[in-house]
C-alpha positions as a LaTeX table, in Angstrom:
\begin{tabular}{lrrr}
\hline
Residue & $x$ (\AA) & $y$ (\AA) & $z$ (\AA) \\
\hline
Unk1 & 0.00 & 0.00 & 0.00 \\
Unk2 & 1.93 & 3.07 & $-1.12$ \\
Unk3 & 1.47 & 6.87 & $-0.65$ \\
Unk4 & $-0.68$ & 6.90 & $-4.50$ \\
Unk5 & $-2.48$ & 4.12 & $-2.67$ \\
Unk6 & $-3.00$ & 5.30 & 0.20 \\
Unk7 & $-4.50$ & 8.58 & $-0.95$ \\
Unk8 & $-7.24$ & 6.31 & $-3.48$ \\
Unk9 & $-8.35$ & 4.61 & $-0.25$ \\
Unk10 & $-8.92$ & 7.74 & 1.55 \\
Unk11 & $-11.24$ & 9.04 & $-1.49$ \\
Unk12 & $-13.77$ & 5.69 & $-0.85$ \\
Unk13 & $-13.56$ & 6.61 & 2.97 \\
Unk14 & $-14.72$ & 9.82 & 2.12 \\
Unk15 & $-17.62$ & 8.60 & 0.02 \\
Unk16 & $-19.73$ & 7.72 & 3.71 \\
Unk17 & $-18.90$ & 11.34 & 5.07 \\
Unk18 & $-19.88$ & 12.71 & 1.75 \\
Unk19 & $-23.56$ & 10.81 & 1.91 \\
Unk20 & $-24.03$ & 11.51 & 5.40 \\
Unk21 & $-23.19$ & 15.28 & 4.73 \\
Unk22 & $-26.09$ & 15.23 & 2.16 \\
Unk23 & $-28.43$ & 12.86 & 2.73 \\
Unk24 & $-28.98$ & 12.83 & 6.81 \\
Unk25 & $-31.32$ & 15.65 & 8.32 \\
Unk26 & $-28.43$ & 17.41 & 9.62 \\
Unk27 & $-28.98$ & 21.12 & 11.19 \\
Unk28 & $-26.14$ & 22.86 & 10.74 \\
Unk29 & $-27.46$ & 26.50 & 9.36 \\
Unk30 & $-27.69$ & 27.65 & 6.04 \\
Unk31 & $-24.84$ & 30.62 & 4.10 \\
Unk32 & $-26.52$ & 33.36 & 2.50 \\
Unk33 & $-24.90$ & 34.33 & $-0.57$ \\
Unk34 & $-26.79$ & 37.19 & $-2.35$ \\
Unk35 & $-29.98$ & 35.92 & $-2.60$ \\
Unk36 & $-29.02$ & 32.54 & $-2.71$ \\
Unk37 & $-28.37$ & 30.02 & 0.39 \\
Unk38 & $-27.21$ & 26.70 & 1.05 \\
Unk39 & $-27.18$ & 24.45 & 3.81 \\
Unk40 & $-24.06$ & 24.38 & 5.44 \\
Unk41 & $-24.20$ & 20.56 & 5.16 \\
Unk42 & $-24.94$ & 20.44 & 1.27 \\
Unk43 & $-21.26$ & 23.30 & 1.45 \\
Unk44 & $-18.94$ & 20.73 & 3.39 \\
Unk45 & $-20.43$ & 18.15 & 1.38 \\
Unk46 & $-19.75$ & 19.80 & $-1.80$ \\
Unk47 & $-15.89$ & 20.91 & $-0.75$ \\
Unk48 & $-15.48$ & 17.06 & 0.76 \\
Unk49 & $-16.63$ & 15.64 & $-2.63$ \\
Unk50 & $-14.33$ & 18.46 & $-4.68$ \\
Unk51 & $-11.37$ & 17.63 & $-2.04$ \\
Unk52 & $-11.92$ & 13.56 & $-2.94$ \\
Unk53 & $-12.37$ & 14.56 & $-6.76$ \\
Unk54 & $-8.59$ & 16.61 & $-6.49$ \\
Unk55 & $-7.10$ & 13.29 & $-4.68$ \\
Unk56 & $-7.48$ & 11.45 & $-8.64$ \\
Unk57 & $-5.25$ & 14.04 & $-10.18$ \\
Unk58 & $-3.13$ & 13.86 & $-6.86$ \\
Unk59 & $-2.66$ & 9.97 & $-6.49$ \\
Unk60 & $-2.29$ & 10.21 & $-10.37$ \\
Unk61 & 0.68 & 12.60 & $-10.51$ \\
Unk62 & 2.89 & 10.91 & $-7.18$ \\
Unk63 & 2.40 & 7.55 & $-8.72$ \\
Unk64 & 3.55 & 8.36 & $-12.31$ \\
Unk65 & 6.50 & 10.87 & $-10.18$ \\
Unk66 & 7.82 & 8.21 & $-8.41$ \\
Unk67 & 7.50 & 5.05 & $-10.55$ \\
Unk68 & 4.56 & 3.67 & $-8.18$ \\
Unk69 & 1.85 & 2.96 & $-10.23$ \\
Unk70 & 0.55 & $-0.85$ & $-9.33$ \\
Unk71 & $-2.17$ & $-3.07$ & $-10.35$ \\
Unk72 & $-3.96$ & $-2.25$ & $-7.19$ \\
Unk73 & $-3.60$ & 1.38 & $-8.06$ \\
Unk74 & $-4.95$ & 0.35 & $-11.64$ \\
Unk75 & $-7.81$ & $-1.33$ & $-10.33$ \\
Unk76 & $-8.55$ & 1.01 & $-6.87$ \\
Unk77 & $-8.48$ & 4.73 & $-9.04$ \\
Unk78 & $-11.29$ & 3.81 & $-11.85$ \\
Unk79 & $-13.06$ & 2.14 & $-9.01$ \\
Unk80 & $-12.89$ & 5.43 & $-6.23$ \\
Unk81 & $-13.99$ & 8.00 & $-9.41$ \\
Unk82 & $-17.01$ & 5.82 & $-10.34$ \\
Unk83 & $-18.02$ & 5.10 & $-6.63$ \\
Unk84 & $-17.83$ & 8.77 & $-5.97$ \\
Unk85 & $-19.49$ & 9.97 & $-8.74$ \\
Unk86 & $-22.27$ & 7.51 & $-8.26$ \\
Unk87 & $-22.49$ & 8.25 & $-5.12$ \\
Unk88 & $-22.87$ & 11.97 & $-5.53$ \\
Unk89 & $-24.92$ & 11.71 & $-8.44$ \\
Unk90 & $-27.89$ & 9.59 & $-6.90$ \\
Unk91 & $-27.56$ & 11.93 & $-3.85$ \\
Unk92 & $-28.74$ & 14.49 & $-6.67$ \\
Unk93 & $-31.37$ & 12.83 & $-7.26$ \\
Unk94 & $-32.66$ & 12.17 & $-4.05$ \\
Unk95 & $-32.03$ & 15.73 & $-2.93$ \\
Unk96 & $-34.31$ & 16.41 & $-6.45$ \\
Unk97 & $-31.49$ & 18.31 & $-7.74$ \\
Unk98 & $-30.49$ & 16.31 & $-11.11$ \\
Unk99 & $-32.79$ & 14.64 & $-13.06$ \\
Unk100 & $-33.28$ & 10.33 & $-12.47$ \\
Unk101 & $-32.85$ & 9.71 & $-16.31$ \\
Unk102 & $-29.44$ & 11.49 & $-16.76$ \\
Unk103 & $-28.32$ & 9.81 & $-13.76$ \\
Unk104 & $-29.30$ & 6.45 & $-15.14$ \\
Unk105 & $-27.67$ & 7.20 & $-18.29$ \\
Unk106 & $-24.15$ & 8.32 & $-16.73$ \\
Unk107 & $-24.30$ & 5.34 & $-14.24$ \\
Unk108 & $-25.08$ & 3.00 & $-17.35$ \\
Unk109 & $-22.50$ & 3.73 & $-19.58$ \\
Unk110 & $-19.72$ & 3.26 & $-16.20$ \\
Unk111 & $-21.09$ & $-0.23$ & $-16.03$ \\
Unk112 & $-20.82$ & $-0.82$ & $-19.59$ \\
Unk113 & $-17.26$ & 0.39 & $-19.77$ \\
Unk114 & $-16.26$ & $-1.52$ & $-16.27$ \\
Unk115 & $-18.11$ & $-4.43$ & $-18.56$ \\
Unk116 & $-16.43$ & $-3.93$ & $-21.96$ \\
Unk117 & $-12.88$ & $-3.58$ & $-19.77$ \\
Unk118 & $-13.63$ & $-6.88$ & $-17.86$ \\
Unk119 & $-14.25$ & $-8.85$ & $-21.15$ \\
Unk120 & $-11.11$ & $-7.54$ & $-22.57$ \\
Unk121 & $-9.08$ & $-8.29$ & $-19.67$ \\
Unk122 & $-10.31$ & $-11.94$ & $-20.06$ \\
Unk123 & $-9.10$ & $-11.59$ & $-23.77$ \\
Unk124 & $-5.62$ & $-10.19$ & $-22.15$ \\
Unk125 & $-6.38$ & $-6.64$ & $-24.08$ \\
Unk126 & $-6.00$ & $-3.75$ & $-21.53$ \\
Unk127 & $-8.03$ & $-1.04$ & $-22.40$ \\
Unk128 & $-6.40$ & 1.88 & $-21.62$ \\
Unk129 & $-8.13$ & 5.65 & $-20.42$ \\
Unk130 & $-7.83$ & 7.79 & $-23.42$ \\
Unk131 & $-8.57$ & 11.53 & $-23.53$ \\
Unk132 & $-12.24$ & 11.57 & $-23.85$ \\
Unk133 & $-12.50$ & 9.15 & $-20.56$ \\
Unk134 & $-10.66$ & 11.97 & $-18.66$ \\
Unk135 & $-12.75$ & 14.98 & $-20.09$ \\
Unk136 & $-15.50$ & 13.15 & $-19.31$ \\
Unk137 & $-14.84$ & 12.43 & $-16.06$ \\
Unk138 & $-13.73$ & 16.16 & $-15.36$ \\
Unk139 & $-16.90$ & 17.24 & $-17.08$ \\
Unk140 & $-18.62$ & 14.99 & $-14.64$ \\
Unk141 & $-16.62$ & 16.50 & $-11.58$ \\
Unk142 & $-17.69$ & 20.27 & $-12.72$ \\
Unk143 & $-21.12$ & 19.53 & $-13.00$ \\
Unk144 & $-21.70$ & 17.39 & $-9.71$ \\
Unk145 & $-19.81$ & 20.35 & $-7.78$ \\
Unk146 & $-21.80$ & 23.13 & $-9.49$ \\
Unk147 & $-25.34$ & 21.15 & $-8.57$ \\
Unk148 & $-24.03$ & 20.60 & $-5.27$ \\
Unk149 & $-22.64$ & 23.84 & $-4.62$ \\
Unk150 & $-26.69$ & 25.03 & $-5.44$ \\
Unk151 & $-24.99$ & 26.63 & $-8.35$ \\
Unk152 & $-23.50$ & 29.01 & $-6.56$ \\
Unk153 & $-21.71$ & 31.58 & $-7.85$ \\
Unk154 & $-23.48$ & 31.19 & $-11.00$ \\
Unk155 & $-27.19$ & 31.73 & $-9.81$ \\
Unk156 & $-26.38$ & 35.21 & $-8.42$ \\
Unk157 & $-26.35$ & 36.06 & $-12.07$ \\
Unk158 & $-28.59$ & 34.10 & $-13.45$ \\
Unk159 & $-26.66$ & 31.64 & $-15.79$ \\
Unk160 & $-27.82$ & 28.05 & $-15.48$ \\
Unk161 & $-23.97$ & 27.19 & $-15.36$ \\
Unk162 & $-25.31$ & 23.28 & $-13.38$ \\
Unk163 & $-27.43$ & 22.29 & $-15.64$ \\
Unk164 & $-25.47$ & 23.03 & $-18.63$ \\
Unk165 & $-22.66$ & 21.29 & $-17.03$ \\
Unk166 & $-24.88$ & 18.79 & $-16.59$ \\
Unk167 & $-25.53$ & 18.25 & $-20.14$ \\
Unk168 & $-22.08$ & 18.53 & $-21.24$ \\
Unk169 & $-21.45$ & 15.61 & $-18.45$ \\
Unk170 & $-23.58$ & 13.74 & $-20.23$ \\
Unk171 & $-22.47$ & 14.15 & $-23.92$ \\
Unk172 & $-19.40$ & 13.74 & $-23.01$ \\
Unk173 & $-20.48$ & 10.51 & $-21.16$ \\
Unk174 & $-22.47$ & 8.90 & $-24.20$ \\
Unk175 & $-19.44$ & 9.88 & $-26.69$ \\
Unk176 & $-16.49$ & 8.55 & $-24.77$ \\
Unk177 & $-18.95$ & 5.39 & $-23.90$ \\
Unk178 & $-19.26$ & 4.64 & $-27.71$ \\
Unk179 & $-15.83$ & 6.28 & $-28.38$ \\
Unk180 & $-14.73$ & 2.94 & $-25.98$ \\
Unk181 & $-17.18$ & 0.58 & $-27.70$ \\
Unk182 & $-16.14$ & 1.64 & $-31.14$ \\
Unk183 & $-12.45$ & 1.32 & $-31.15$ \\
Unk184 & $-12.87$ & $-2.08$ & $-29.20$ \\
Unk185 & $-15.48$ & $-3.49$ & $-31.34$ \\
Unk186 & $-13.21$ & $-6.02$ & $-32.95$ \\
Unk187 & $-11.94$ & $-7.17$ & $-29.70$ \\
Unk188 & $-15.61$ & $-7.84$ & $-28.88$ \\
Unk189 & $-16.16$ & $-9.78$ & $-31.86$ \\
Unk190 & $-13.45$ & $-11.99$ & $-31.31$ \\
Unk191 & $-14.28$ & $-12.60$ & $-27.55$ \\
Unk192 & $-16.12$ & $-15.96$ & $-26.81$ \\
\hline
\end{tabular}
């Protein structure tokens, strides 16, 4: 278990605080910004979940830096982005904050990736992240922080900056989904 490790594991045990932040009828207040508010609880929630989403780029960059990238770490760092995605997303949509059908859709194509990579694997093909995997999971990370961050800055003004972030999550989604589909579509063929 080294340091890129290490730092992975600590962005699944902050997947619990995260839900409990949003999801449990906690008290804490609410910040007036403007015109706006948001419960204090839905704030930490939102800066624990951007603090966890910073930890990919962080356990990323020490692991490449100092040679320490393992097939735990291979396995663990899709596994902590899609589990705290998930997790954040259906919080949206309990809170009635992002709509059920874009959730499905984002949640659906990770399983059918996870899917396509686990057939490969079998195959002994390694499907590698490519750029459109990353933006989309940075397009993902904007728009979950924007909806839970009550679009804050962004409403003061008036610009629907969360759902349009939202949208963009989800082309992005759909087109790195086939994108991944696509260029592996022989190696699917082949697989029995």
């Amino acid at each position: 278990m080294n340091l890129p490790n290490k730092i992975t594991v600590s962005r699944i045990v902050l997947i619990p605080v995260f839900m409990v932040l949003m999801l449990a009828p906690l008290d804490l207040g609410e910040l007036a910004i403007g015109q706006e508010t948001i419960p204090y609880a839905h704030l930490f929630g939102a800066l624990i979940f951007i603090i966890a989403s910073v930890t990919d780029w962080v356990d990323g960059y020490y692991a490449r830096k100092l040679n320490l990238v393992t097939n735990l770490g291979k396995f663990l760092d899709p596994l902590a982005d899609k589990l705290l995605v998930s997790a954040a997303l259906i919080a949206l949509v309990e809170l009635q904050m992002a709509p059920a059908w874009i959730v499905i859709l984002i949640i659906s194509r990770e399983f059918a990736v996870t899917g396509l990579r686990l057939v490969l694997a079998g195959e002994g093909e390694v499907v590698a992240a490519n750029m459109l995997g990353k933006i989309k999971t940075w397009a993902q990370i904007i728009a979950v922080s924007a909806l839970l961050l009550h679009n804050i800055p962004f409403e003061m003004i008036s610009v629907p900056f969360d759902t349009i972030a939202l949208w963009v999550a989800l082309i992005f989604t759909l087109v790195s989904g086939w994108d991944y589909f696509y260029k592996n579509k022989d190696a699917i063929l082949r697989s029995k």
